[in-house]
Amino acid sequence: MADSRETDWVSRFADEVISEAERRAPGRPIVCASGLSPSGPIHLGNLREIMTPHLVADEIRRRGHEVVHLLSWDDYDRFRRVPAGIDPSWAEHIGKPLTAVPAPPGSPYATWAEHFKAPFVEALAELGVEVHAISQTEQYTSGAYREQILLAVRERAKIDAVLSRYRTKQQGEPAREGEYFPYKPYCELCGRDLTTVTAYDDETTELAYTCECGFGETVRLAEHDKGKLVWKVDWPMRWAHEGVIFEPSGVDHHSPGSAWVVGGQIVREVFGGEQPIGPMYAFVGITGMAKMSSSKGDVPTPSDALRIMEAPVLRWLYARRKPAQSFKIAFDHEIQRLYDEWDALGRKVESGQAQPAELAAYTRAVSTAAGPLPATPHPVAYRTLASVLDITTGHAEQTLRILRDLDGVRSLDEVRPRLDRAQRWVAEYLPADQRTRVRESPDHELLGSLSDGEREALRLLADGLDNWTLDGLTELVYGVPKIQAGLPPDAKATPELKAAQREFFALLYKLLVGRDTGPRLPTLLMAVGADQVRKLVGR
Ligand SMILES: [Zn+2]
């Protein structure tokens, strides 16, 4: 990878970022940044905020440059609203910093911010994402931004002028009262930000505020560490303070007058810095979580995805699409097709047939500059694992027996961690009405109603079960209707033959699992076992 250039979007950004860093800050570590608010569960769409700079930073690191990926936790932001499912009494905390709000009931964490950060941090570790995390609460309350805050307040007229370039273009915005002030104190008494700055003295930095709770005081801003710059000023301040060269953001930040656009002017005109290279990233959709999300009242997180798919596969989803392309993450049957695609790519890479961009995305998925991520030694197809686990209801001994017959698996550890992911998918996302239940006893009524042709087909099947391999069984189930039609085994499929095969398969599903469809037949036959198949087809 170190020699690759221009192979994919990640390489192209890495080129751009490296040359920009050499111009802006030669000899210094290259800074890529992400920002997240721990105001609630951090969902898979937010993961793009991390994966985009991660992949670029990782490419820069692979090329031997010193690089740091900052993760700014916006945990000094205000608690905005009580989400559904949380005790309504939490409303008393609205307006406090997220680090001053107690965690939801039953949480092992002390604060709201820690509660939502923790699972995300764990998922990042599993994904091989290395970040340098910064708590904005710590930054603000330690006075780290003192000079920048005083500068922003001194230059408030200039900031106001930048904002007003856009304000006039927006309709229906209420007229502001009083002077623009870019700093918001948290109330000393109630801890909330329901404050209004009523006076400020540029000479002494004396700042007077009142709070909706009735409290009011005068502080010296030069010593005050209980407040923060408003978002549109805070963000560009940090670009300048940290020397950020690359930071992407969501589409919602890119409209006229938005934080990104305004920030680009404020960082130059007020803080004397430059806007990072910042691609806009598109939406990440989810399929198959509709029922789940409405009942849980939230959207899936990276931890939810990592329960059902391996880290390299999740990394691949983010690596193979350019940031501006939206994509979907499947929690339904689509995950089986995704895994088929992933395995096909793996074989292509192994045989040296992958295109440069495919190879780049694959390499970024399975490894980082620090080394390879854990892989499944014997990657049996996910759909096969899911079918087997569905049929065996996860019974380890039976699962191993079937996988041994199917694919020569000698121990379940060979198919881990993929097996565990498939097992959770079956348990949590395969709808109950699609679960496979192998019949324990033959369906005598159905067997009694069969035509001579159907009886003959079942006899041909039972007689052919000796070739007990996946290929052998595949040939067998497709072959029975050919024999019955007087066709040779290598006969091409005609519409008539296909119809006969479909009918035969439907009959087998009914006899074996009592439904019209089920897992792929050869897999199902192997899972059921030859003796039980003979018994269920009445032979
Ligand atoms: Zn107050």
Short mmCIF file of C-alpha atoms in Angstrom, two decimals, residues 136 139-140 142-156 159 181-183 200 221-222 224-225 227-230 233-243 266-267 270-273:
data_model
loop_
_atom_site.label_atom_id
_atom_site.label_comp_id
_atom_site.label_asym_id
_atom_site.label_seq_id
_atom_site.Cartn_x
_atom_site.Cartn_y
_atom_site.Cartn_z
CA GLN A 136 -14.31 19.45 25.29
CA GLN A 139 -10.58 21.64 27.42
CA TYR A 140 -13.02 24.40 28.36
CA SER A 142 -9.17 23.78 32.25
CA GLY A 143 -8.92 27.11 30.45
CA ALA A 144 -7.16 25.57 27.43
CA TYR A 145 -9.07 27.92 25.11
CA ARG A 146 -8.71 31.06 27.25
CA GLU A 147 -6.85 33.13 24.64
CA GLN A 148 -9.16 31.99 21.84
CA ILE A 149 -12.26 32.87 23.86
CA LEU A 150 -10.94 36.34 24.68
CA LEU A 151 -10.01 36.80 21.02
CA ALA A 152 -13.45 35.74 19.79
CA VAL A 153 -15.17 38.08 22.25
CA ARG A 154 -12.87 40.94 21.28
CA GLU A 155 -13.70 40.29 17.62
CA ARG A 156 -17.43 39.77 18.17
CA ILE A 159 -18.00 37.53 13.73
CA PHE A 181 -22.03 37.67 22.00
CA PRO A 182 -20.20 34.46 20.98
CA TYR A 183 -19.70 33.08 24.50
CA TYR A 200 -19.25 43.12 28.96
CA LEU A 221 -13.95 36.28 31.43
CA ALA A 222 -10.13 36.15 31.63
CA HIS A 224 -13.95 32.20 33.77
CA ASP A 225 -13.94 28.49 32.87
CA GLY A 227 -18.94 28.46 29.54
CA LYS A 228 -18.27 27.85 25.89
CA LEU A 229 -18.10 29.51 22.54
CA VAL A 230 -21.22 29.08 20.45
CA VAL A 233 -17.35 29.94 16.52
CA ASP A 234 -16.23 26.94 18.57
CA TRP A 235 -15.62 24.75 15.51
CA PRO A 236 -13.35 27.14 13.54
CA MET A 237 -11.57 28.05 16.79
CA ARG A 238 -10.61 24.40 17.17
CA TRP A 239 -9.47 24.08 13.54
CA ALA A 240 -6.98 26.87 14.22
CA HIS A 241 -6.06 25.69 17.73
CA GLU A 242 -5.38 22.08 16.70
CA GLY A 243 -4.07 22.82 13.20
CA ILE A 266 -14.35 32.91 10.79
CA VAL A 267 -11.23 30.75 10.98
CA VAL A 270 -10.78 35.92 13.34
CA PHE A 271 -8.40 33.12 14.28
CA GLY A 272 -5.82 33.53 11.49
CA GLY A 273 -6.09 29.86 10.57
#
